[in-house]
Coordinates of C-alpha atoms and ligand atoms in Angstrom, one line a residue:
Chain A
M1 CA 7.1 -38.8 -16.4
R2 CA 5.9 -35.4 -17.6
R3 CA 5.3 -34.8 -21.3
P4 CA 7.9 -32.4 -22.7
S5 CA 6.4 -28.9 -23.0
P6 CA 5.7 -27.4 -26.5
R7 CA 8.4 -24.9 -25.8
L8 CA 11.0 -27.5 -25.2
L9 CA 10.0 -29.2 -28.4
L10 CA 10.2 -25.9 -30.2
A11 CA 13.7 -25.3 -28.9
C12 CA 14.8 -28.8 -30.0
V13 CA 13.3 -28.3 -33.5
L14 CA 14.9 -24.9 -33.9
F15 CA 18.2 -26.4 -32.8
I16 CA 18.0 -29.2 -35.3
L17 CA 16.9 -26.9 -38.1
L18 CA 19.7 -24.4 -37.4
A19 CA 22.2 -27.2 -37.1
L20 CA 21.2 -28.4 -40.6
A21 CA 21.4 -24.9 -42.0
P22 CA 25.0 -25.1 -43.2
I23 CA 23.8 -27.5 -45.8
L24 CA 22.1 -24.5 -47.5
T25 CA 25.5 -23.1 -48.3
I26 CA 26.2 -26.2 -50.5
F27 CA 23.1 -25.5 -52.6
V28 CA 23.5 -21.7 -52.7
G29 CA 27.2 -22.1 -53.5
N30 CA 28.4 -19.4 -51.3
D31 CA 28.7 -18.5 -47.6
Y32 CA 26.2 -15.7 -47.6
P33 CA 23.3 -17.6 -45.8
L34 CA 25.8 -18.8 -43.2
I35 CA 27.1 -15.4 -42.5
V36 CA 23.6 -13.9 -42.1
L37 CA 22.6 -16.8 -39.9
T38 CA 25.6 -16.5 -37.7
R39 CA 24.7 -12.9 -37.1
V40 CA 21.1 -13.9 -36.3
L41 CA 22.5 -16.3 -33.6
I42 CA 24.7 -13.7 -32.1
L43 CA 22.0 -11.0 -31.9
A44 CA 19.6 -13.7 -30.6
M45 CA 22.0 -14.3 -27.8
A46 CA 22.0 -10.6 -26.9
A47 CA 18.2 -10.7 -27.0
V48 CA 18.1 -13.8 -24.8
S49 CA 20.3 -12.0 -22.3
L50 CA 18.0 -9.0 -22.4
D51 CA 15.0 -11.2 -21.8
L52 CA 16.4 -12.2 -18.4
I53 CA 16.0 -8.7 -17.1
L54 CA 13.3 -7.4 -19.4
G55 CA 11.0 -10.4 -19.6
Y56 CA 11.6 -12.2 -16.3
G57 CA 12.8 -9.2 -14.2
G58 CA 10.5 -6.5 -15.6
M59 CA 13.4 -4.1 -16.1
V60 CA 13.1 -2.2 -19.4
S61 CA 16.7 -1.4 -20.2
L62 CA 17.2 0.8 -23.2
G63 CA 20.9 0.5 -23.0
H64 CA 21.5 -3.2 -23.4
A65 CA 23.5 -2.8 -26.6
A66 CA 26.2 -1.1 -24.6
F67 CA 27.3 -4.5 -23.3
L68 CA 27.3 -5.9 -26.8
G69 CA 29.7 -3.0 -27.7
L70 CA 31.8 -3.5 -24.6
G71 CA 32.4 -7.2 -25.3
A72 CA 33.2 -6.4 -28.9
Y73 CA 35.5 -3.5 -28.2
A74 CA 37.3 -5.5 -25.5
V75 CA 38.2 -8.2 -28.1
G76 CA 39.0 -5.6 -30.8
I77 CA 41.3 -3.6 -28.6
M78 CA 43.1 -6.6 -27.1
T79 CA 43.6 -8.1 -30.6
T80 CA 45.0 -4.8 -31.8
E81 CA 47.4 -4.8 -28.8
G82 CA 48.6 -8.2 -29.7
V83 CA 46.6 -10.3 -27.2
T84 CA 44.9 -12.8 -29.4
S85 CA 44.5 -15.8 -27.1
G86 CA 40.8 -16.5 -26.6
L87 CA 41.5 -17.9 -23.2
V88 CA 42.8 -14.5 -22.2
Q89 CA 40.5 -12.3 -24.2
W90 CA 37.2 -13.8 -23.5
P91 CA 37.3 -14.0 -19.7
L92 CA 38.7 -10.5 -19.5
A93 CA 36.0 -9.1 -21.9
I94 CA 33.3 -10.9 -19.9
L95 CA 34.7 -9.6 -16.6
L96 CA 34.8 -6.1 -18.0
T97 CA 31.1 -6.1 -19.1
A98 CA 30.1 -7.7 -15.8
L99 CA 31.9 -4.9 -13.9
V100 CA 30.4 -2.1 -16.0
A101 CA 26.9 -3.8 -15.7
L102 CA 27.5 -3.8 -11.9
V103 CA 28.1 -0.1 -11.9
I104 CA 25.3 0.8 -14.3
G105 CA 22.9 -1.5 -12.5
A106 CA 23.8 -0.3 -9.0
L107 CA 22.9 3.3 -10.0
S108 CA 20.0 2.8 -12.5
L109 CA 18.2 0.2 -10.3
R110 CA 17.6 2.9 -7.8
T111 CA 15.1 4.4 -10.2
R112 CA 11.8 3.1 -11.5
G113 CA 9.7 3.0 -14.6
V114 CA 10.5 5.7 -17.2
Y115 CA 13.4 6.9 -15.2
F116 CA 15.0 3.5 -15.4
I117 CA 14.6 3.5 -19.2
L118 CA 16.2 6.9 -19.4
V119 CA 19.0 6.2 -17.0
T120 CA 20.0 3.0 -18.8
L121 CA 19.8 4.9 -22.1
A122 CA 22.0 7.7 -20.7
F123 CA 24.7 5.3 -19.5
A124 CA 24.7 3.5 -22.8
Q125 CA 25.1 6.8 -24.7
M126 CA 28.0 7.7 -22.5
I127 CA 29.8 4.4 -23.4
Y128 CA 28.8 5.0 -27.0
F129 CA 30.5 8.4 -27.0
V130 CA 33.5 7.1 -25.3
S131 CA 33.9 4.6 -28.1
V132 CA 33.5 7.4 -30.6
G133 CA 36.3 9.3 -28.8
L134 CA 38.7 6.3 -28.9
D135 CA 40.9 7.9 -31.6
A136 CA 43.6 5.3 -31.1
Y137 CA 41.1 2.6 -31.9
G138 CA 39.4 4.1 -35.0
G139 CA 37.1 6.5 -33.3
E140 CA 33.9 7.0 -35.2
D141 CA 35.1 4.9 -38.1
G142 CA 35.7 1.8 -36.1
L143 CA 38.4 -0.7 -35.8
V144 CA 39.4 -3.6 -38.0
V145 CA 39.9 -6.8 -36.0
P146 CA 42.8 -8.4 -37.8
T147 CA 42.5 -11.9 -36.5
R148 CA 39.8 -13.8 -34.7
S149 CA 40.4 -15.1 -31.2
R150 CA 42.8 -18.0 -31.1
F151 CA 41.9 -21.3 -29.4
S152 CA 44.1 -24.3 -29.6
V153 CA 41.1 -26.7 -30.1
L154 CA 39.0 -24.6 -32.4
D155 CA 39.7 -22.5 -35.5
L156 CA 37.3 -19.6 -35.4
S157 CA 38.3 -18.4 -38.8
D158 CA 36.6 -21.4 -40.3
R159 CA 33.1 -20.1 -40.9
T160 CA 31.3 -23.4 -40.3
S161 CA 33.1 -24.1 -37.0
F162 CA 32.4 -20.6 -35.9
Y163 CA 28.7 -21.0 -36.8
F164 CA 28.4 -24.1 -34.7
L165 CA 30.2 -22.5 -31.8
C166 CA 27.6 -19.6 -31.9
L167 CA 24.8 -22.2 -32.1
V168 CA 26.0 -24.2 -29.1
L169 CA 26.6 -21.1 -27.0
L170 CA 23.2 -19.6 -27.9
F171 CA 21.3 -22.7 -26.9
A172 CA 23.4 -23.0 -23.8
A173 CA 22.4 -19.4 -23.0
I174 CA 18.7 -20.2 -23.6
A175 CA 18.9 -23.3 -21.4
F176 CA 20.7 -21.4 -18.7
V177 CA 18.1 -18.6 -18.7
A178 CA 15.2 -21.0 -18.8
H179 CA 16.7 -22.9 -15.9
L180 CA 17.5 -19.8 -13.9
A181 CA 13.9 -18.6 -14.2
R182 CA 12.7 -21.7 -12.3
T183 CA 15.3 -21.6 -9.4
R184 CA 14.8 -19.7 -6.2
F185 CA 16.7 -16.8 -7.7
G186 CA 14.4 -16.8 -10.7
L187 CA 11.3 -16.8 -8.6
V188 CA 12.5 -13.8 -6.7
L189 CA 13.3 -12.0 -10.0
R190 CA 9.9 -12.8 -11.5
G191 CA 8.0 -12.2 -8.2
A192 CA 9.6 -8.7 -7.9
A193 CA 8.5 -7.9 -11.5
M194 CA 4.9 -9.0 -10.7
N195 CA 4.4 -7.6 -7.3
E196 CA 7.3 -5.8 -5.7
R197 CA 5.3 -4.6 -2.7
R198 CA 4.4 -8.2 -1.8
M199 CA 8.0 -9.2 -2.2
R200 CA 9.1 -6.7 0.4
A201 CA 6.3 -7.7 2.7
L202 CA 7.5 -11.3 2.4
G203 CA 11.1 -10.3 3.4
F204 CA 13.0 -10.0 0.1
P205 CA 15.6 -7.3 -0.4
V206 CA 14.7 -7.1 -4.1
Y207 CA 17.4 -4.6 -5.1
R208 CA 20.3 -7.0 -4.8
Y209 CA 18.5 -9.8 -6.7
R210 CA 17.7 -7.4 -9.5
L211 CA 21.3 -6.2 -9.6
A212 CA 22.6 -9.7 -9.8
A213 CA 20.3 -10.4 -12.7
F214 CA 21.4 -7.2 -14.4
V215 CA 25.1 -8.2 -14.1
I216 CA 24.4 -11.7 -15.4
A217 CA 22.5 -10.3 -18.4
G218 CA 25.2 -7.8 -19.0
A219 CA 27.9 -10.5 -19.0
L220 CA 25.9 -12.7 -21.3
C221 CA 25.4 -9.9 -23.7
G222 CA 29.2 -9.2 -23.4
L223 CA 29.7 -12.8 -24.7
A224 CA 27.5 -12.0 -27.6
G225 CA 29.6 -8.9 -28.2
I226 CA 32.8 -11.1 -28.2
L227 CA 31.2 -13.3 -30.9
L228 CA 30.1 -10.3 -32.9
A229 CA 33.6 -8.8 -33.0
N230 CA 35.0 -12.2 -34.2
H231 CA 32.2 -12.5 -36.7
S232 CA 32.4 -9.1 -38.3
E233 CA 36.2 -8.8 -37.8
F234 CA 35.4 -5.2 -37.2
V235 CA 34.0 -3.1 -34.4
S236 CA 32.5 0.3 -34.4
P237 CA 30.4 2.5 -32.2
S238 CA 27.3 1.7 -34.3
I239 CA 27.3 -1.8 -32.6
M240 CA 25.9 0.0 -29.6
N241 CA 23.9 3.0 -30.8
W242 CA 20.6 3.3 -29.1
G243 CA 18.7 2.0 -32.1
R244 CA 20.4 -1.3 -31.6
S245 CA 19.2 -1.4 -28.0
A246 CA 15.7 -0.7 -29.3
D247 CA 16.1 -3.5 -31.9
L248 CA 16.9 -5.9 -29.1
I249 CA 13.8 -4.9 -27.2
I250 CA 11.7 -5.5 -30.3
M251 CA 13.2 -8.9 -30.8
V252 CA 12.3 -9.9 -27.2
V253 CA 8.8 -8.5 -27.4
L254 CA 8.2 -9.9 -30.9
G255 CA 9.4 -13.3 -29.8
G256 CA 7.7 -13.3 -26.4
I257 CA 9.0 -11.8 -23.2
G258 CA 10.0 -14.1 -20.4
S259 CA 10.3 -17.2 -22.5
A260 CA 14.0 -17.7 -23.0
V261 CA 13.6 -19.3 -26.5
G262 CA 11.1 -16.6 -27.7
P263 CA 13.9 -14.0 -28.3
L264 CA 15.5 -16.4 -30.8
L265 CA 12.2 -16.5 -32.8
G266 CA 12.0 -12.7 -32.5
A267 CA 15.6 -12.3 -33.7
M268 CA 15.0 -14.6 -36.7
V269 CA 11.9 -12.8 -37.8
F270 CA 13.4 -9.4 -37.2
M271 CA 16.5 -10.1 -39.2
L272 CA 14.4 -11.8 -42.0
A273 CA 12.3 -8.6 -42.2
E274 CA 15.4 -6.5 -42.2
E275 CA 16.9 -8.5 -45.0
T276 CA 13.8 -8.5 -47.2
L277 CA 12.3 -5.1 -46.5
S278 CA 15.6 -3.3 -46.6
H279 CA 16.0 -4.4 -50.2
L280 CA 12.7 -2.8 -51.0
T281 CA 13.3 0.5 -49.3
T282 CA 15.8 2.2 -47.1
Y283 CA 12.8 3.3 -44.9
W284 CA 12.0 -0.3 -44.1
Q285 CA 11.6 0.4 -40.5
L286 CA 8.6 2.7 -41.3
I287 CA 6.9 -0.5 -42.6
F288 CA 8.2 -2.9 -40.0
G289 CA 7.5 -0.6 -37.0
P290 CA 3.7 -0.5 -37.5
L291 CA 3.6 -4.2 -38.4
I292 CA 5.2 -5.0 -35.0
L293 CA 2.8 -2.7 -33.2
I294 CA -0.2 -4.4 -34.9
F295 CA 1.3 -7.8 -34.1
V296 CA 1.9 -7.1 -30.5
R297 CA -1.6 -5.5 -30.2
F298 CA -3.2 -8.8 -31.2
A299 CA -0.7 -11.3 -29.8
R300 CA 0.5 -9.9 -26.6
S301 CA 2.6 -12.9 -25.6
G302 CA 4.5 -12.7 -28.9
L303 CA 5.3 -15.5 -31.3
I304 CA 6.0 -17.8 -28.4
G305 CA 2.3 -17.5 -27.6
L306 CA 1.7 -20.0 -30.4
F307 CA 3.5 -22.6 -28.2
P308 CA 1.5 -22.7 -25.0
E309 CA 3.2 -23.3 -21.7
R310 CA 2.5 -26.3 -19.6
S311 CA 0.4 -25.3 -16.6
G312 CA 2.4 -24.6 -13.5
D313 CA 5.4 -22.4 -13.2
G314 CA 8.0 -24.6 -14.9
Chain B
M1 CA 10.6 -9.0 31.7
A2 CA 8.7 -12.2 30.8
D3 CA 5.4 -10.3 30.3
L4 CA 6.9 -7.6 28.0
P5 CA 4.4 -7.4 25.1
L6 CA 5.4 -8.8 21.7
L7 CA 4.5 -5.6 20.0
S8 CA 4.3 -2.3 21.7
V9 CA 3.5 0.8 19.6
K10 CA 4.1 4.1 21.3
R11 CA 2.8 7.6 20.3
L12 CA 2.7 6.6 16.6
L13 CA 2.1 9.6 14.3
K14 CA 1.5 9.7 10.6
R15 CA 0.3 12.7 8.6
F16 CA -0.8 12.8 5.0
G17 CA -0.5 16.5 4.3
G18 CA -3.1 18.1 6.6
L19 CA -4.8 14.8 7.5
I20 CA -3.6 13.1 10.6
A21 CA -4.1 9.4 9.7
T22 CA -2.4 8.0 12.9
D23 CA -2.8 10.4 15.8
H24 CA -0.4 9.4 18.7
V25 CA -1.6 5.8 18.8
D26 CA -0.6 3.4 21.6
I27 CA -1.3 -0.3 21.1
D28 CA 0.1 -3.4 22.6
V29 CA -0.1 -7.0 21.4
G30 CA 0.9 -9.5 24.0
A31 CA 2.5 -12.9 23.1
G32 CA -0.3 -15.2 22.1
E33 CA -2.9 -12.5 22.1
T34 CA -5.3 -11.7 19.3
H35 CA -5.9 -8.0 19.4
A36 CA -8.6 -6.7 17.1
L37 CA -8.5 -3.2 15.7
I38 CA -11.9 -1.9 14.6
G39 CA -13.1 1.4 13.4
P40 CA -15.2 3.1 10.6
N41 CA -14.0 3.4 7.0
G42 CA -11.1 5.8 6.7
A43 CA -10.2 5.6 10.4
G44 CA -6.6 4.8 9.6
K45 CA -6.5 1.1 10.3
T46 CA -4.7 0.1 7.1
T47 CA -2.3 3.1 7.5
F48 CA -1.5 1.8 11.0
I49 CA -0.8 -1.7 9.8
A50 CA 1.3 -0.5 7.0
Q51 CA 3.5 1.4 9.4
I52 CA 4.1 -1.6 11.5
Q53 CA 4.9 -3.8 8.5
G54 CA 7.2 -1.1 7.1
E55 CA 5.5 -0.1 3.9
L56 CA 4.8 3.4 5.3
S57 CA 7.2 5.1 7.6
P58 CA 5.8 7.0 10.6
D59 CA 6.5 10.7 11.2
A60 CA 7.1 10.0 14.9
G61 CA 6.7 7.4 17.6
A62 CA 8.2 4.0 18.3
I63 CA 7.4 0.4 17.3
I64 CA 8.9 -2.0 19.7
F65 CA 8.8 -5.5 18.4
S66 CA 10.5 -8.3 20.4
G67 CA 12.2 -5.7 22.5
R68 CA 13.7 -3.6 19.6
D69 CA 12.5 -0.4 18.0
I70 CA 11.9 -1.3 14.4
A71 CA 10.2 2.0 13.3
R72 CA 13.1 2.9 11.0
E73 CA 13.9 -0.5 9.6
A74 CA 13.2 -1.6 6.0
A75 CA 10.1 -3.6 5.5
W76 CA 12.0 -6.7 4.3
R77 CA 14.0 -6.8 7.5
R78 CA 10.9 -6.6 9.6
A79 CA 9.5 -9.5 7.7
Q80 CA 12.7 -11.4 8.4
Q81 CA 12.2 -10.8 12.0
G82 CA 8.8 -12.3 12.1
L83 CA 6.2 -9.7 11.0
A84 CA 3.8 -11.0 8.4
R85 CA 1.1 -8.9 6.9
S86 CA -1.9 -10.0 4.9
F87 CA -3.4 -7.3 2.7
Q88 CA -6.9 -5.8 2.7
I89 CA -6.8 -5.7 -1.1
T90 CA -5.5 -9.0 -2.2
S91 CA -1.8 -8.7 -3.2
V92 CA -0.5 -12.0 -4.5
F93 CA 1.5 -13.1 -7.6
L94 CA -1.3 -13.5 -10.1
Q95 CA 0.6 -15.3 -12.8
F96 CA 2.1 -17.8 -10.4
T97 CA 0.2 -20.9 -9.1
A98 CA -1.1 -20.9 -5.6
L99 CA 1.7 -23.2 -4.7
T100 CA 4.5 -21.0 -6.1
N101 CA 3.0 -18.0 -4.2
V102 CA 3.4 -19.9 -1.0
I103 CA 6.8 -21.3 -2.0
L104 CA 8.0 -17.7 -2.2
A105 CA 6.8 -17.0 1.3
V106 CA 8.6 -20.1 2.6
Q107 CA 11.7 -19.2 0.6
A108 CA 11.7 -15.7 2.0
Q109 CA 12.4 -17.1 5.5
A110 CA 14.8 -19.8 4.3
G111 CA 18.1 -17.9 3.9
H112 CA 19.2 -15.9 0.9
S113 CA 17.8 -16.8 -2.6
F114 CA 21.0 -16.7 -4.6
R115 CA 20.4 -20.4 -5.3
I116 CA 20.4 -21.5 -8.9
R117 CA 21.1 -25.3 -8.8
R118 CA 17.6 -26.6 -8.7
A119 CA 14.1 -25.5 -9.7
A120 CA 12.3 -24.2 -6.7
V121 CA 9.3 -26.5 -7.3
D122 CA 11.7 -29.5 -7.1
E123 CA 12.9 -28.6 -3.6
P124 CA 11.1 -30.6 -1.0
A125 CA 12.3 -28.1 1.7
L126 CA 10.2 -25.4 0.0
V127 CA 7.3 -27.5 -1.4
E128 CA 6.4 -29.4 1.7
P129 CA 5.9 -26.5 4.0
A130 CA 4.1 -24.6 1.2
Q131 CA 1.7 -27.5 0.7
A132 CA 1.2 -27.7 4.5
A133 CA 0.3 -24.0 4.6
L134 CA -2.1 -24.4 1.8
A135 CA -3.7 -27.4 3.4
A136 CA -4.0 -25.6 6.7
I137 CA -6.3 -23.0 5.2
G138 CA -8.2 -25.4 2.9
L139 CA -6.5 -24.6 -0.4
G140 CA -4.6 -27.9 -0.7
D141 CA -6.4 -29.1 -3.8
R142 CA -6.0 -25.8 -5.6
A143 CA -2.2 -25.7 -5.3
H144 CA -1.6 -25.9 -9.1
V145 CA -4.1 -23.3 -10.1
R146 CA -2.8 -19.9 -11.1
A147 CA -3.7 -17.2 -8.5
V148 CA -5.5 -15.2 -11.2
A149 CA -7.9 -18.1 -11.8
L150 CA -8.8 -18.5 -8.1
S151 CA -12.1 -17.1 -6.8
H152 CA -12.1 -14.0 -4.6
G153 CA -12.6 -16.1 -1.5
E154 CA -9.7 -18.5 -2.5
Q155 CA -7.5 -15.5 -3.1
R156 CA -8.2 -14.3 0.4
Q157 CA -7.3 -17.7 1.7
L158 CA -4.1 -17.6 -0.3
E159 CA -3.3 -14.2 1.1
L160 CA -3.5 -15.8 4.6
A161 CA -1.6 -19.0 3.6
M162 CA 1.3 -16.8 2.4
A163 CA 1.4 -15.0 5.8
L164 CA 1.4 -18.3 7.6
A165 CA 4.1 -19.8 5.5
M166 CA 6.4 -17.0 6.7
R167 CA 6.3 -18.7 10.2
P168 CA 5.8 -15.3 11.7
K169 CA 5.9 -14.2 15.4
L170 CA 3.1 -11.8 14.7
L171 CA 0.3 -11.8 12.1
L172 CA -0.9 -8.5 10.9
L173 CA -4.2 -9.3 9.2
D174 CA -5.9 -6.5 7.5
E175 CA -9.6 -7.5 7.0
P176 CA -9.0 -11.1 6.1
M177 CA -12.7 -11.5 5.3
A178 CA -12.9 -8.4 3.1
G179 CA -15.4 -8.9 0.3
M180 CA -16.4 -12.4 1.4
G181 CA -19.9 -13.7 1.5
R182 CA -21.5 -15.0 4.7
Q183 CA -20.5 -18.6 4.2
D184 CA -16.9 -17.8 3.4
T185 CA -16.7 -15.4 6.4
A186 CA -17.9 -18.1 8.7
R187 CA -15.3 -20.6 7.3
M188 CA -12.5 -18.0 7.6
T189 CA -13.5 -17.3 11.1
E190 CA -13.3 -21.0 11.9
I191 CA -9.8 -21.1 10.3
L192 CA -8.6 -18.1 12.3
R193 CA -10.1 -19.5 15.5
K194 CA -7.8 -22.5 15.1
L195 CA -4.8 -20.4 14.2
K196 CA -5.4 -18.1 17.2
T197 CA -4.1 -20.8 19.6
Q198 CA -0.7 -20.8 17.8
Y199 CA -0.1 -17.2 16.7
S200 CA -0.2 -13.7 18.0
M201 CA -2.4 -11.5 15.8
L202 CA -3.3 -7.9 15.2
L203 CA -6.6 -8.3 13.4
V204 CA -8.4 -5.5 11.5
E205 CA -11.9 -6.6 10.9
H206 CA -15.3 -5.1 10.2
D207 CA -17.3 -8.2 10.8
M208 CA -18.4 -8.0 14.5
S209 CA -19.3 -11.6 14.9
A210 CA -15.8 -12.5 13.8
V211 CA -14.3 -10.0 16.2
E212 CA -16.4 -11.4 19.0
A213 CA -15.3 -14.9 18.2
L214 CA -11.6 -14.2 17.9
A215 CA -10.5 -11.1 19.9
D216 CA -9.0 -11.3 23.3
R217 CA -8.9 -7.5 23.3
V218 CA -10.3 -4.9 21.0
S219 CA -9.1 -1.4 20.3
V220 CA -11.3 1.1 18.5
L221 CA -9.8 3.6 16.1
V222 CA -11.7 6.7 15.1
A223 CA -10.2 9.4 12.9
G224 CA -6.7 8.2 13.7
R225 CA -7.1 8.0 17.4
V226 CA -7.7 5.0 19.8
V227 CA -10.9 5.9 21.6
A228 CA -11.2 2.7 23.6
T229 CA -9.4 -0.5 24.4
G230 CA -10.9 -3.5 26.3
S231 CA -12.7 -6.8 26.0
F232 CA -15.3 -7.2 23.3
A233 CA -18.0 -6.9 26.0
Q234 CA -16.5 -3.8 27.4
I235 CA -16.2 -2.2 24.0
R236 CA -19.8 -3.1 23.1
A237 CA -21.0 -1.5 26.3
D238 CA -18.9 1.7 25.8
A239 CA -21.3 4.5 24.9
H240 CA -18.5 6.4 23.2
V241 CA -17.8 3.5 20.9
R242 CA -21.5 3.0 20.2
A243 CA -21.8 6.5 19.1
A244 CA -18.7 6.5 17.0
Y245 CA -18.9 3.2 15.4
L246 CA -21.0 0.2 16.6
G247 CA -24.2 2.2 16.5
E248 CA -24.0 3.1 12.9
K249 CA -22.9 -0.4 11.9
H250 CA -25.6 -2.2 13.8
R251 CA -28.5 0.0 12.8
Ligands
ATP1 N1 -1.2 7.4 0.7 C1 -2.1 8.2 1.2 N2 -2.1 9.5 0.9 C2 -3.0 10.3 1.4 N3 -4.0 10.0 2.2 C3 -4.1 8.7 2.5 C4 -3.2 7.7 2.0 N4 -3.5 6.5 2.5 C5 -4.7 6.7 3.2 N5 -5.0 8.0 3.2 C6 -6.1 8.5 4.0 O1 -5.9 8.2 5.4 C7 -7.1 7.9 6.0 C8 -7.0 6.5 6.6 O2 -7.0 5.6 5.5 P1 -6.9 4.0 5.8 O3 -6.9 3.3 4.5 O4 -5.8 3.7 6.7 O5 -8.3 3.7 6.5 P2 -8.9 2.3 7.0 O6 -9.3 2.5 8.4 O7 -8.1 1.2 6.6 O8 -10.3 2.3 6.1 P3 -11.1 1.1 5.5 O9 -11.9 0.5 6.6 O10 -11.9 1.7 4.4 O11 -10.1 0.1 5.0 C9 -8.2 8.0 4.9 O12 -8.8 9.3 5.1 C10 -7.5 7.9 3.6 O13 -8.1 8.6 2.6
MG2 MG1 -8.2 -0.4 5.4

């Protein structure tokens, strides 16, 4: 029997704390903490999906929020058109994001380094401007989503049930990414990030594995987008402006790249900072930005670095 | 056709701008042969190996491997067909353990890697051959150490273990003893002497006692050109070679 790793313990503790959080609403007397926390969970899920390609795969995508937007818009548009069943909406929305990720990935993964960053940014901007141009669906002003996705077994309009759904899906995503990293597929992804030249010499066609990871990450982020549309009951282009993509990168780096659970920590700290600092000044990012730089300068492995890994590659 | 060489390089040419790094080189490696490639620094040995392995593409010439011209094929396909290169400057996965490094090499030759059911380190089909390859080059008890924490000599051994774990038809070894002390060099020579009975090798090496101990044939590369090919004794006796290379080395 191996002792559980500090990171697994951390994940369990976070899960328990977050599962107990709804009790807060009883003390506070309103739903505000729950609403904020639900948002944290959803953005954490987007960050976890980004970690798969950024942290494990070494692909610095500056367009990841596009998938958040695609998932959200797919739900918003389908609801507007009268398709409200979650069993129809969700698979279609995920399929759409996966397909778009396939196209963007297939083209952008032919480039490297700074070019990859710029190409992913360019594609995301294209999708952003398409959403701005969707006059039938609110254009720049966005679109109210009149009802949440309908499931026979679960009422998503109940805030507490929705919170728990997000919590379970987030931790399923974390477990999925952490598992994936240890499989053959994950080793290829991480190996290609560490030493691509050696991977080719060993006989790996790295492009197709990277592309697969890009699609999985896109689809997972699409799921976060689906949740976001249901949570806000509103979608707008600002979901996927490039600043949001940058925020996701910050969450991943702050929490600890390539750690699956780190991005949740990163998202929590990021949103906490946003909540508190933005009350002090509208230029809160001017304070937060340098703080992050200093933090990452001294703790390169992010917050997760406080919870050391077991030796070995598990 | 039974005595067709395993590798047959014909009129290989590679230019870097005005420099001709590989100048119409012909070299054969027979099945089971250890063919040493020697030559002064900057002669073009690594460039030559890189073209056979596929990292660099030649400007002209043919690379016939197992009867097929692979000169235009992607490096990963060549590796799949049985070409394994070990690098002069250690090129491993520094953040992975020695075992995982070798697991990747085994995995590369075990079908596609779109497998996500189990952790790779829990698959006996990967771990057992990887352990065996580590044991074969004397790194068995260092399996769970991260590559970055291995000594230089151990990293060189890991480099070789990864090439072996690919179960190659031909080993392309680019100075396996590079940067090693006298003792480690002797140990590595001993390891290679054992391997030599099971593998075909193209061996780039500066250490003359290692070349003498290992090579069935030796080719001498000077300024991109093969100036001599023959047994070690023939090469040592060759006045040409002495002038170009051995002389300056043995002074
Ligand atoms: N990518 C490159 N671009 C330009 N010139 C290069 C490149 N790679 C190698 N060269 C040049 O080609 C020549 C051959 O280099 P190579 O590394 O193949 O020599 P080598 O025989 O392996 O030398 P050593 O014994 O030092 O390893 C050298 O003059 C080197 O400077
Ligand atoms: Mg060299």
